């Protein structure tokens, strides 16, 4: 091949390569915004406020990490996360008499089962991903209503360590769980064969098929992870409030998609890392919290969140064009 | 020479650290056919994209029709249009819509009626008379999609037409038709045409002048009539290479065949066939579109549900899926590089090991050191720059992408390698390197290679044995020394001399 010269690529230039620049910018912006808020807003850095940021981030973030496996593998979005979380919150509360771990396991099982179902429909029967998950969402919501009679179920005992416990003041156990899931997810995605296959499938489904990769299995796996993520999110919300009902996770679908896209996961698949999901989640959680403590109304928060997604998607599109 | 219709000065373009063009000048005379030659990555596509305004150069000037044009903004398609190297056919649009895509005549409201007759005429002229205007593009084979792409360029009626490797997937009959159209455009409309090709016989057959690029720089411009093949090759790659010689065969005769087909058939595509191939043999399957030769090749890896028995080294193993074929030791390289051959948006290194993930991982965990070592080894074997392994395949030139596609299949270490258009778009220096690599695999490991190619020169250069097909039946099966270009052309264009075998398809 011809002797094209290559500039020595430093670690820094890698961070700002077209494929990574959005993720890097969001990471920096999150830190800067957080620090500015700490010095300029009274009580922002209080333990109570920090833990409220982390509670919000943990539930959305865990769902977004699961969802990211679907997006990265090239199937856009799963739109059944909210329904899964709602059903899971109900199951978690119903099983909470058995203790936190069994209740969590029951929720997880539910998420995995519904995820596997959607995975089979999309991966094996090759149905349209968006339509299938919308349909699944409706089915799950229906079942959840039937099981709960449409009523809110209440936990019997008092608050548990998972619902309100902190490891140090300001850092709830839920955040520890979120961090653990992010780290494990990141390592699995980057270092395992399945992670590689998932990402390759996302960049080019046809080529993945012809390369003999285990595409069907990977698609099913990605929906199982999405279902599991949504179920854990639902269980955590239920643990916080001690209630399980159909409104849990009402805007989880959009919040998770927003966190993922803002963090720098490409909608088209193949690009982005699990840590990007975490930074996108934290970015939005800090931003929302700043609006909240400054007494902006819920509508404003929604608008800002929507705007952030628009900006992220636009930036992604512009970067994709620039790299041509 | 009168004032040039297009004149570019000092074009420079870098991608990160890669200097694609380092000060390129070119002048095009009105009504000439101008060939662009150069190695893979020499900067030909980059130059063409800059001339069309699709890529913004870092420096330089460009004038078309005596006017300075703004660099980096697409030029009026009635003035200059490009047929890109990578197909831009939209699969779920009709043939008609694909041809009209981006045409200026299409107003805010797209009424197809007025354009039908014109588009039909252009399609007929490039040899697509049998394709209905309303057929969906993705139902057509790659060669026909390529012809649609060419038709789109022609239908614009541009004064300057730039074609980036338009013939890479076409066979000789189709190429002749395209060339006839181009010659007519030049003669009747005075169109200026630039054509990029790695097939030098095309350059000699068609062009008036040739410009050679090397490493992003202008090497020479000369009248085609004053050039010889050897001088052109030397200008391109800096040294001579020998082609046209019959390479020694590494077939191991007297041992049991590597591949045996018995009654192998896909009804409607190719008739029942018996075929035995020795270990180490390189066999080309040759035929026009619809001859079944390429379908036969694809059926060996389970891409078509063929019937009959296929045995590898005496053991029956009829693969039904690609994964089964790979496990059995049959690897495959697709002709559709961008869509199915490589992962454009993934690193070169990842691509090279993508079919052997099981071997570069342990209990599901990737082994980074092994991955790097394997990738570097494959890169060396297929003349790729190891320093670029971490970069995405999309940053490579077309020919180097093809090498990635080959390397990733060869990584499997197969017993039988099925190649569909193995060196599509690969420059002739690298092509020789690839053949060397394939031959050394054939020699050392007894790798058997079956390939389908529309490039007659490639068939003659690379194979030990040639099997010709016509309308689904085998015409002739002969060793390379007993074949020549005329015999092959006769077989694939006219079929066997006895007319009664034709009906089989
Ligand atoms: N988008 C890009 N990003 C990074 N590098 C690029 C990009 N496009 C081209 N290059 C590099 O620029 C150089 C010139 O590429 P170009 O595509 O012009 O080559 P070419 O002469 O058309 O080769 P081929 O015959 O293989 O098509 C190559 O080294 C290529 O890797
Ligand atoms: Mg090119």
Tab-separated table of C-alpha atoms and ligand atoms in Angstrom, chain A residues 1-5 322-324, chain B residues 13-21 37-49 55 85-86 164-165 196-198 213 215-216 337 388 391-402 424-427, ligand 1:
chain	number	residue	atom	x	y	z
A	1	UNK	CA	0.000	0.000	0.000
A	2	UNK	CA	1.074	3.539	-0.520
A	3	UNK	CA	3.234	5.202	2.039
A	4	UNK	CA	0.752	7.451	3.737
A	5	UNK	CA	2.297	9.018	6.780
A	322	UNK	CA	-17.338	15.791	9.367
A	323	UNK	CA	-15.504	12.489	9.592
A	324	UNK	CA	-16.190	11.801	5.884
B	13	UNK	CA	-5.938	17.124	1.562
B	14	UNK	CA	-5.006	15.403	4.798
B	15	UNK	CA	-7.114	13.140	6.955
B	16	UNK	CA	-5.617	13.381	10.403
B	17	UNK	CA	-2.059	12.295	9.767
B	18	UNK	CA	-2.781	10.696	6.393
B	19	UNK	CA	-1.835	12.924	3.487
B	20	UNK	CA	-4.210	11.806	0.761
B	21	UNK	CA	-3.193	14.548	-1.699
B	37	UNK	CA	-4.143	5.494	-12.568
B	38	UNK	CA	-2.332	4.847	-9.345
B	39	UNK	CA	-1.892	2.430	-6.496
B	40	UNK	CA	-4.489	1.842	-3.822
B	41	UNK	CA	-4.520	4.872	-1.602
B	42	UNK	CA	-2.734	7.050	-4.160
B	43	UNK	CA	-5.519	9.621	-3.821
B	44	UNK	CA	-7.593	9.047	-6.951
B	45	UNK	CA	-10.967	8.918	-5.231
B	46	UNK	CA	-10.036	11.852	-3.043
B	47	UNK	CA	-9.145	13.878	-6.134
B	48	UNK	CA	-12.405	13.029	-7.842
B	49	UNK	CA	-14.413	13.868	-4.729
B	55	UNK	CA	-14.681	16.789	-0.087
B	85	UNK	CA	-16.521	4.062	-6.186
B	86	UNK	CA	-18.869	3.028	-3.406
B	164	UNK	CA	-14.484	6.055	-10.115
B	165	UNK	CA	-13.829	2.380	-10.885
B	196	UNK	CA	-10.417	5.423	-12.830
B	197	UNK	CA	-9.581	1.763	-13.279
B	198	UNK	CA	-7.062	-0.778	-12.093
B	213	UNK	CA	-0.774	9.601	-9.187
B	215	UNK	CA	1.231	8.966	-2.827
B	216	UNK	CA	-1.014	11.938	-3.462
B	337	UNK	CA	-17.416	-5.359	0.108
B	388	UNK	CA	-3.148	1.563	10.780
B	391	UNK	CA	-8.172	2.854	12.546
B	392	UNK	CA	-11.554	2.156	11.028
B	393	UNK	CA	-11.708	0.326	7.711
B	394	UNK	CA	-13.683	3.255	6.274
B	395	UNK	CA	-10.505	5.356	6.362
B	396	UNK	CA	-8.801	2.999	3.910
B	397	UNK	CA	-8.921	3.371	0.141
B	398	UNK	CA	-11.187	0.966	-1.714
B	399	UNK	CA	-8.463	-1.458	-2.690
B	400	UNK	CA	-7.068	-1.679	0.804
B	401	UNK	CA	-10.560	-2.365	2.127
B	402	UNK	CA	-10.643	-5.329	-0.222
B	424	UNK	CA	-12.017	-6.107	-7.028
B	425	UNK	CA	-10.509	-2.620	-7.041
B	426	UNK	CA	-7.042	-3.783	-5.971
B	427	UNK	CA	-4.100	-2.158	-7.764
C	1	LIG	N1	-12.393	9.565	5.335
C	1	LIG	C1	-11.091	9.277	5.420
C	1	LIG	N2	-10.482	9.269	6.623
C	1	LIG	C2	-9.161	8.981	6.736
C	1	LIG	N3	-8.359	8.680	5.706
C	1	LIG	C3	-8.901	8.665	4.477
C	1	LIG	C4	-10.294	8.961	4.261
C	1	LIG	N4	-10.548	8.873	2.936
C	1	LIG	C5	-9.377	8.539	2.351
C	1	LIG	N5	-8.388	8.418	3.274
C	1	LIG	C6	-6.983	8.073	3.000
C	1	LIG	O1	-6.516	8.888	1.942
C	1	LIG	C7	-5.665	8.147	1.084
C	1	LIG	C8	-6.168	8.254	-0.348
C	1	LIG	O2	-7.402	7.549	-0.469
C	1	LIG	P1	-8.206	7.404	-1.831
C	1	LIG	O3	-9.516	6.789	-1.476
C	1	LIG	O4	-8.231	8.702	-2.539
C	1	LIG	O5	-7.331	6.362	-2.647
C	1	LIG	P2	-7.568	5.764	-4.097
C	1	LIG	O6	-6.453	6.252	-4.948
C	1	LIG	O7	-8.930	6.050	-4.566
C	1	LIG	O8	-7.363	4.209	-3.849
C	1	LIG	P3	-8.163	2.923	-4.418
C	1	LIG	O9	-7.581	2.582	-5.708
C	1	LIG	O10	-7.852	1.842	-3.425
C	1	LIG	O11	-9.626	3.251	-4.467
C	1	LIG	C9	-5.651	6.718	1.615
C	1	LIG	O12	-4.460	6.550	2.375
C	1	LIG	C10	-6.856	6.656	2.506
C	1	LIG	O13	-6.658	5.751	3.548
